[in-house]
Short mmCIF file of C-alpha atoms (C1' of nucleotides) in Angstrom, two decimals:
data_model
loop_
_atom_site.label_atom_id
_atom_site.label_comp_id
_atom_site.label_asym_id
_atom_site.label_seq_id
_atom_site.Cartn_x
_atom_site.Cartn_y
_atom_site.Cartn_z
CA UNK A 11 22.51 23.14 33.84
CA UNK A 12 22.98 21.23 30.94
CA UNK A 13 20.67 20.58 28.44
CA UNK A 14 18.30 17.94 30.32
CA UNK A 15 18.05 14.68 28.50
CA UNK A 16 14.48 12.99 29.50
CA UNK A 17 13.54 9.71 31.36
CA UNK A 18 11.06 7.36 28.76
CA UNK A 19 8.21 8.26 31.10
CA UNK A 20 8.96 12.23 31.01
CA UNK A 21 8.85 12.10 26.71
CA UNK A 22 5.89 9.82 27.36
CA UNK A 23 4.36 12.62 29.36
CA UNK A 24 4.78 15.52 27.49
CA UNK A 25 4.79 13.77 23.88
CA UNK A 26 1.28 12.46 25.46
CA UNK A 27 2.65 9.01 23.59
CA UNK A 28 2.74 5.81 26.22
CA UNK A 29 5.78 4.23 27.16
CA UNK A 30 4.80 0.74 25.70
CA UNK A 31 4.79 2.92 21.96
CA UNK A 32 7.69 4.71 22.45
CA UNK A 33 9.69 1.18 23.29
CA UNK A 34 7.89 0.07 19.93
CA UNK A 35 9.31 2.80 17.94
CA UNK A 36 12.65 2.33 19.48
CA UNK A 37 12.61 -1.60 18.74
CA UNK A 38 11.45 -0.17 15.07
CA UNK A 39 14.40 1.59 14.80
CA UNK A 40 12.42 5.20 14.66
CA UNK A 41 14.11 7.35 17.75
CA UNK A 42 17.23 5.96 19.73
CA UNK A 43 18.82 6.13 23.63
CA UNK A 44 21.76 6.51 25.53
CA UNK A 45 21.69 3.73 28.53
CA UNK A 46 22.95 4.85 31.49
CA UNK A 47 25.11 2.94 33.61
CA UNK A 48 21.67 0.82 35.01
CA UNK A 49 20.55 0.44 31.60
CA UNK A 50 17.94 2.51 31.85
CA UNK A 51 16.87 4.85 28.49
CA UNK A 52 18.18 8.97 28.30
CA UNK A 53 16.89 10.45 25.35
CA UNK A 54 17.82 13.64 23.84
CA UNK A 55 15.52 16.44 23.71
CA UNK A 56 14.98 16.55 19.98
CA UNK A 57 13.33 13.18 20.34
CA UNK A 58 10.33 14.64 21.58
CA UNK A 59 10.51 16.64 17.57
CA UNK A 60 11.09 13.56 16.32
CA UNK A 61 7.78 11.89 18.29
CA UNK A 62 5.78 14.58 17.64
CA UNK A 63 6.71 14.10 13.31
CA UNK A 64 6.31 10.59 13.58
CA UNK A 65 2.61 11.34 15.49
CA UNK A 66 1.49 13.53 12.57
CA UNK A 67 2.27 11.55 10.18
CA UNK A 68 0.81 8.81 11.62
CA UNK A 69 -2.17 11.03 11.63
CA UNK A 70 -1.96 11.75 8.15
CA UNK A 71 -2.26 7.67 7.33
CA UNK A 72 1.84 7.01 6.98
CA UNK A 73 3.01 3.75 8.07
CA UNK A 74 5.74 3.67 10.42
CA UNK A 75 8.25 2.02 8.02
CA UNK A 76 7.60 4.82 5.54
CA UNK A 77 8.27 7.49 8.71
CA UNK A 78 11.20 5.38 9.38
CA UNK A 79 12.69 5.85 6.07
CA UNK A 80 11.96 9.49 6.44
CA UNK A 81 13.89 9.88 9.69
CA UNK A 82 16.93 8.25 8.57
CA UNK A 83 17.37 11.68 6.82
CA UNK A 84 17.40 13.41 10.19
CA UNK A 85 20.48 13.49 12.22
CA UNK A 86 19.61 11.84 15.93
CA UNK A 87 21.26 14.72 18.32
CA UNK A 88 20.61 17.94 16.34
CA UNK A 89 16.87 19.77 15.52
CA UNK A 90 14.96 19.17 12.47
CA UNK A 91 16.11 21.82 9.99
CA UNK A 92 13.46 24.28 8.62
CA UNK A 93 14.26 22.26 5.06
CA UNK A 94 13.67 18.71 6.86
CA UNK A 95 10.25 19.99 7.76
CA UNK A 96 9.17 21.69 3.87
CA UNK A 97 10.59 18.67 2.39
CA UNK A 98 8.77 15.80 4.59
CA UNK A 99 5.58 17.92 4.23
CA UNK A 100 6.14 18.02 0.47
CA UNK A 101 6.42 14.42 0.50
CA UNK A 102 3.43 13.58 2.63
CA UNK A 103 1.57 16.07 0.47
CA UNK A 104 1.93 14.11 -2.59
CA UNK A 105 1.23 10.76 -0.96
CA UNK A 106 -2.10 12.02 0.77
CA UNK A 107 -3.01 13.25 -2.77
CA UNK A 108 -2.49 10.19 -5.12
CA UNK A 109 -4.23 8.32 -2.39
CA UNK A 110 -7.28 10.83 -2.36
CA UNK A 111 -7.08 10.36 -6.53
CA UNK A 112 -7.10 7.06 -5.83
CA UNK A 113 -10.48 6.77 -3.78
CA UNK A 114 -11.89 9.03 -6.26
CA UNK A 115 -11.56 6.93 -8.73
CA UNK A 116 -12.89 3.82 -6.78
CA UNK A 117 -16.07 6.05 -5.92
CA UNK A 118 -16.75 6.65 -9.50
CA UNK A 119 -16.00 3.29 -10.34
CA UNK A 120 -18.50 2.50 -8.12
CA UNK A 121 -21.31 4.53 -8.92
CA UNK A 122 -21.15 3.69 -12.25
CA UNK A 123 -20.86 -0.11 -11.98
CA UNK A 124 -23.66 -0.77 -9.58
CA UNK A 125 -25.46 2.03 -11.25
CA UNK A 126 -25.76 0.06 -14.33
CA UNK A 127 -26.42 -2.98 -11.95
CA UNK A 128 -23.45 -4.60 -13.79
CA UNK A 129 -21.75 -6.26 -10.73
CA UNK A 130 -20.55 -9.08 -12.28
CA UNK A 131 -16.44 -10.83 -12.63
CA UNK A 132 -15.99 -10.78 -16.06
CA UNK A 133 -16.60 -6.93 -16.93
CA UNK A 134 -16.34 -5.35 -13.59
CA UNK A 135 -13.22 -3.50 -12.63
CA UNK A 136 -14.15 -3.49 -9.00
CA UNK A 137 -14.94 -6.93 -8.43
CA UNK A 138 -11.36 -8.14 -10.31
CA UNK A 139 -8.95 -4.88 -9.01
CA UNK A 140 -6.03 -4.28 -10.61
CA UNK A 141 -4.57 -1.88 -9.01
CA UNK A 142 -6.90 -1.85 -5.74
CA UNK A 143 -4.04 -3.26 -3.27
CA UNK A 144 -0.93 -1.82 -4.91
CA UNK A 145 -0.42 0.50 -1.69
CA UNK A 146 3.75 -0.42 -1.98
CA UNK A 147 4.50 2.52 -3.66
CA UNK A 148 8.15 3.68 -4.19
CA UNK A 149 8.39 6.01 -0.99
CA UNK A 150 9.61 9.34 -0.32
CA UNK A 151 11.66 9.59 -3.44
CA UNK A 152 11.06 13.16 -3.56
CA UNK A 153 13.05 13.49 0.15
CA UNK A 154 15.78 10.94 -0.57
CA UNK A 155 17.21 12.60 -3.78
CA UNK A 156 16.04 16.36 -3.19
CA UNK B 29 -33.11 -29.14 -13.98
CA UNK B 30 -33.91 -27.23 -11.21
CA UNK B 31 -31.48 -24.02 -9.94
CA UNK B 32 -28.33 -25.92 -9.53
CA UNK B 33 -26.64 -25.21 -6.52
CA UNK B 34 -22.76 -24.56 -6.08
CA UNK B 35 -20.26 -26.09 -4.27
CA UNK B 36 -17.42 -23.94 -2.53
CA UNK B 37 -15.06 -25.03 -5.38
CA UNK B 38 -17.78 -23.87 -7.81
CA UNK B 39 -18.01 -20.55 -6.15
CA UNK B 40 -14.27 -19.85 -5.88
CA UNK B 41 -13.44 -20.69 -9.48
CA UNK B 42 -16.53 -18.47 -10.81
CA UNK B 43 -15.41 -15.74 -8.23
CA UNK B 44 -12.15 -15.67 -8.39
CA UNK B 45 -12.06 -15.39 -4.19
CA UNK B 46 -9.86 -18.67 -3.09
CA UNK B 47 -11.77 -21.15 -0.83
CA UNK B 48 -10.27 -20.07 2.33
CA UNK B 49 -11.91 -17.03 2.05
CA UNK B 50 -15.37 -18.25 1.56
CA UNK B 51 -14.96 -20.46 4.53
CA UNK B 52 -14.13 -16.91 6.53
CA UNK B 53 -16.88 -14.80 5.01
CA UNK B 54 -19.00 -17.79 5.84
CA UNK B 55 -17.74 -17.94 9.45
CA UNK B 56 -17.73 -13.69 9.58
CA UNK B 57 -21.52 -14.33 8.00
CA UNK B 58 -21.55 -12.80 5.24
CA UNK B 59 -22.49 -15.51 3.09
CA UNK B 60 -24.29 -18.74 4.31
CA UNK B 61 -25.03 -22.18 3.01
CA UNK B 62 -27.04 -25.46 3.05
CA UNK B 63 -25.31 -29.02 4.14
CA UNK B 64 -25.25 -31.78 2.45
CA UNK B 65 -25.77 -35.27 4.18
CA UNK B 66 -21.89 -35.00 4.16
CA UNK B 67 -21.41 -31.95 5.92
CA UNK B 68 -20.32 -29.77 2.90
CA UNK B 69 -21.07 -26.81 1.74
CA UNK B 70 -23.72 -25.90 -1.19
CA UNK B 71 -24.67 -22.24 -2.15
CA UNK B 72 -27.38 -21.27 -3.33
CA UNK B 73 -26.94 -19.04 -6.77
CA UNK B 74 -27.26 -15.62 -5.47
CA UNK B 75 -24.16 -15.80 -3.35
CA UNK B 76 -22.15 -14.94 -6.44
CA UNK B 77 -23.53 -11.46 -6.14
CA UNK B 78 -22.81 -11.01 -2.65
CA UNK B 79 -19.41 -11.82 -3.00
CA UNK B 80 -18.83 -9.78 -6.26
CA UNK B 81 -20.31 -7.07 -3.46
CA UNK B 82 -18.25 -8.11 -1.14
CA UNK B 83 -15.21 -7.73 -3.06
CA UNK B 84 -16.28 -4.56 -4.79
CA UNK B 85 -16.69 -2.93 -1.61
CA UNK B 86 -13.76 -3.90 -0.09
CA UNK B 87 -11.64 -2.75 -2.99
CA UNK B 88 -13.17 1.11 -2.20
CA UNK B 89 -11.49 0.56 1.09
CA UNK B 90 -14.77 -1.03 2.98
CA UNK B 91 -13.80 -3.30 6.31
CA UNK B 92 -16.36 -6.88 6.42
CA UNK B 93 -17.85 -5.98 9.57
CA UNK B 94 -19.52 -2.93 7.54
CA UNK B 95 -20.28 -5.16 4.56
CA UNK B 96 -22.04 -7.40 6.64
CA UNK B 97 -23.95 -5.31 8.00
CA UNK B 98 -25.18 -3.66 5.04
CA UNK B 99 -25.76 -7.61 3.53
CA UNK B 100 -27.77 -8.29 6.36
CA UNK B 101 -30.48 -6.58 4.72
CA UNK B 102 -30.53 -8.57 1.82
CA UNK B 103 -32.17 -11.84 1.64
CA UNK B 104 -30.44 -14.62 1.21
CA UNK B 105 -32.20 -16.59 -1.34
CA UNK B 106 -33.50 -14.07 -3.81
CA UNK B 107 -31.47 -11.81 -6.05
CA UNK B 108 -30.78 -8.58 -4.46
CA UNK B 109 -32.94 -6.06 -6.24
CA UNK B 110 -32.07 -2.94 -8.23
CA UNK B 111 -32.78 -0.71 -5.03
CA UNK B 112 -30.60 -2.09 -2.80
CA UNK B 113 -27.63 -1.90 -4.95
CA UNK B 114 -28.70 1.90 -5.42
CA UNK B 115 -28.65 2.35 -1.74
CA UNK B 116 -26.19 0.64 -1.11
CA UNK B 117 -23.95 2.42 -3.68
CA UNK B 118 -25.74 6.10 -2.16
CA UNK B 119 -24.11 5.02 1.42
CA UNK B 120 -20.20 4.16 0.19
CA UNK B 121 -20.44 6.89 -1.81
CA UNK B 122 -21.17 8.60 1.02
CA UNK B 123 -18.24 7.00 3.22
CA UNK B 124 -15.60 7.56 0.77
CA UNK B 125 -16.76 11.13 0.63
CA UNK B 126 -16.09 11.54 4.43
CA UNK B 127 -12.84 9.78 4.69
CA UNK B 128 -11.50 11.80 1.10
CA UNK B 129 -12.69 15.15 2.98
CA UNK B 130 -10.96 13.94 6.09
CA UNK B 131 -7.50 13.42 4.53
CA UNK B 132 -8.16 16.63 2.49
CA UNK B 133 -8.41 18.22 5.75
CA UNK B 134 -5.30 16.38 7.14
CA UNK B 135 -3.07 17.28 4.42
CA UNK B 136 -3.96 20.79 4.32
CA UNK B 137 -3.12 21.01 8.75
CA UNK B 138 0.05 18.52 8.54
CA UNK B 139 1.30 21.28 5.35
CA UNK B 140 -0.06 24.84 7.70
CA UNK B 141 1.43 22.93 10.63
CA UNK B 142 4.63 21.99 9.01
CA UNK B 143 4.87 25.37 6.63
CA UNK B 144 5.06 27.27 10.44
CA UNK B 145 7.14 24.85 12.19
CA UNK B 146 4.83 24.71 15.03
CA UNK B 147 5.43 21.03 15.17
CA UNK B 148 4.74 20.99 19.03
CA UNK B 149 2.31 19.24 21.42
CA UNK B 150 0.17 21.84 23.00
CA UNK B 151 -0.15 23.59 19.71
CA UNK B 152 -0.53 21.28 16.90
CA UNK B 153 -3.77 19.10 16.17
CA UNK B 154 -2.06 16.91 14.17
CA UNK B 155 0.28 15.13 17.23
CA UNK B 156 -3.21 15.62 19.45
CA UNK B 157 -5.61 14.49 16.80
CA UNK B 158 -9.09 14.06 18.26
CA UNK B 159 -10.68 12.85 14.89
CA UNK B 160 -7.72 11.19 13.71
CA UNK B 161 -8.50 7.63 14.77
CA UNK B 162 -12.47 8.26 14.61
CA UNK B 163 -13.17 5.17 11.93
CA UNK B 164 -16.00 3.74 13.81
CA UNK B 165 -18.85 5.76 12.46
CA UNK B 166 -22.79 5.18 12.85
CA UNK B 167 -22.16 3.09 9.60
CA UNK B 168 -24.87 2.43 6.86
CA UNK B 169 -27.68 4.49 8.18
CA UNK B 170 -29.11 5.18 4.87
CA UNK B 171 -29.52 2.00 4.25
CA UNK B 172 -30.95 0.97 7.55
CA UNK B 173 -33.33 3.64 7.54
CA UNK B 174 -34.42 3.95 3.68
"C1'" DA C 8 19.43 1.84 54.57
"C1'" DG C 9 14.87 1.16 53.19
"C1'" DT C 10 10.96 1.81 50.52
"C1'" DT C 11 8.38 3.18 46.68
"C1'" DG C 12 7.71 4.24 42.11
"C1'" DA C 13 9.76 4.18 37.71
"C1'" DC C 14 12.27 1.50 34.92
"C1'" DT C 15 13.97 -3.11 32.41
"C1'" DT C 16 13.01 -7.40 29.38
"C1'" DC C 17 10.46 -10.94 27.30
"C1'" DA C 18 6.46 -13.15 25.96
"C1'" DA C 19 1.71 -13.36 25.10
"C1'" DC C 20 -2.21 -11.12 23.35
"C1'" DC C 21 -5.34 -7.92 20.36
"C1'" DT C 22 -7.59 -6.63 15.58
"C1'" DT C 23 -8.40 -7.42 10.39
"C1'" DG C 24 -8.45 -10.34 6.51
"C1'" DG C 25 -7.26 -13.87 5.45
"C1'" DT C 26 -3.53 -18.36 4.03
"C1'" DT C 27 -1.40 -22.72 5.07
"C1'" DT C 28 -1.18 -27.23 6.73
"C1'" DA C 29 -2.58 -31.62 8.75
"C1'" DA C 30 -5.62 -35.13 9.34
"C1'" DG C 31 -9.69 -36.93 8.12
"C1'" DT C 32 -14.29 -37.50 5.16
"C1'" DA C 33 -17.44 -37.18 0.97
"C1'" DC C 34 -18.59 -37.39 -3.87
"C1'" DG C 35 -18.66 -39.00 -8.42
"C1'" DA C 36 -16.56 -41.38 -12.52
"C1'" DG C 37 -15.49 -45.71 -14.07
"C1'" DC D 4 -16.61 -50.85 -5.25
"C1'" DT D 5 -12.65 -48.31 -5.69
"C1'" DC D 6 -10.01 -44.45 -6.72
"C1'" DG D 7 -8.82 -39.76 -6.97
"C1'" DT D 8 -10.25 -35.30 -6.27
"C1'" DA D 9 -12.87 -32.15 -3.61
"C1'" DC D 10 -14.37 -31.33 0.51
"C1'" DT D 11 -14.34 -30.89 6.05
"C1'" DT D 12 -12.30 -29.05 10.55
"C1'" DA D 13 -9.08 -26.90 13.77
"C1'" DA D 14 -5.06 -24.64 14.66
"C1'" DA D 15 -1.07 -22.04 13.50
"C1'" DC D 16 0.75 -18.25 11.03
"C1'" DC D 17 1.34 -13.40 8.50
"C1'" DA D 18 1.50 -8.02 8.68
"C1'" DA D 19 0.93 -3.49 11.64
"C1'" DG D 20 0.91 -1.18 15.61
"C1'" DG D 21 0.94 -1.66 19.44
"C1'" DT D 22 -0.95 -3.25 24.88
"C1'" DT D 23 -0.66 -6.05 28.98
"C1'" DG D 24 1.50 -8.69 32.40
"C1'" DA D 25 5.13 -11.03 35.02
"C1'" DA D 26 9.34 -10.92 37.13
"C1'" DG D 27 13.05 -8.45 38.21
"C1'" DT D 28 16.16 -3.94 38.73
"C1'" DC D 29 17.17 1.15 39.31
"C1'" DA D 30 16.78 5.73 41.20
"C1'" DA D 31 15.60 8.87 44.44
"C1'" DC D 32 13.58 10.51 48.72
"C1'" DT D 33 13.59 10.22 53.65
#
DNA sequence: AGTTGACTTCAACCTTGGTTTAAGTACGAG
DNA sequence: CTCGTACTTAAACCAAGGTTGAAGTCAACT
């Protein structure tokens, strides 16, 4: 037979991902569908790759439009190449780590500022953050331009 | 004069926090206030260290709910003393510890996991993560229980 | 052919941490 | 007393990441 393309409630079943989500990540643009001729969706077997990426890095704290912007790297019909894989887990590496950096910093910052009992707006960093939101960051750059 | 009281205009221009949010940390109880004969709001002095606390800790990455809790056990109407902001900097130390070990550990499965391209269902932790969406811990225990 | 279960869409709802807006009321300076 | 500014409320809205439900259609088994 040839290669079996799955209904949404088989990938929902074996990606262990409910049908409501994977709709979501369709309407998100994250994994696509043939229709057949009763519009219902087909989807390839590498989407259940692609489901199972865009779970673990989910996992790992990425938001889905930065796993978005990851998968547009990855062609739709063919498996993730070994290099897709090194690359996207070079680029979550890096992320995880500036924002473990990050919380280190805010736990000194906050040792040290209620451990002089200092908490007050003028001279405490915490209490007027600078940088404390900025989670934008630029993105995978690391993925797009390799 | 006596210990003047603010009004909510008061406390958002020596805060910094806009209006709005007072009213919400009001509503969510984390702050509180007396009425005039008018119906408006007047806060007593100390509620400009609760919310430089309440900002503080939500710029390490603290949600309100947890805040509040850990505000419940400070009066309202007298300063909060040295010990509680001790305490209550031993206990987000504590949290940020557990969720920097957490991604530590999350990094270092998504990069194994990736690095052997077991990116599958059955196998992988990371697209069946059983701790991954754990955030509701016991919360502020060493606080509770001093 | 009929029935049942799986599928379709759209819209409403949930949480968190607020902001915005409208309509109305209070306070304080002059 | 009047005027302008500051205050009050309730309700609607935002982002993310979905879930739930209603109403209707498709696919497959007998």
């Amino acid at each position: 037979m040839i290669a079996k393309e799955l209904t949404i409630g088989e990938l929902s079943e074996r990606s262990g991902v409910p049908s409501s989500a994977l709709r979501f990540y369709e309407r998100q643009g994250l994994i696509t569908s043939r229709r057949t001729a009763g519009n219902q969706r087909r989807y390839h077997r590498t989407t259940l790759r692609r489901v199972a990426f865009i779970r673990a890095s989910q996992s790992v704290g990425m938001p889905l439009s930065v796993i978005g912007g990851v998968l547009g790297f990855l062609p739709e019909d063919t498996p993730p190449t070994r290099e897709f894989w090194l690359r996207a887990s070079a680029c979550w590496s890096e992320e995880i780590n500036a924002r473990i950096e990050k919380m280190e910093r805010m736990r000194d910052r906050f040792t040290e500022c209620i451990g002089c009992g200092c908490l007050s707006f003028e001279q405490c960093v915490l209490v007027n953050p600078g940088d404390a939101l900025a989670e934008h960051g630029p993105g995978p750059r690391r993925l797009i331009e390799p």
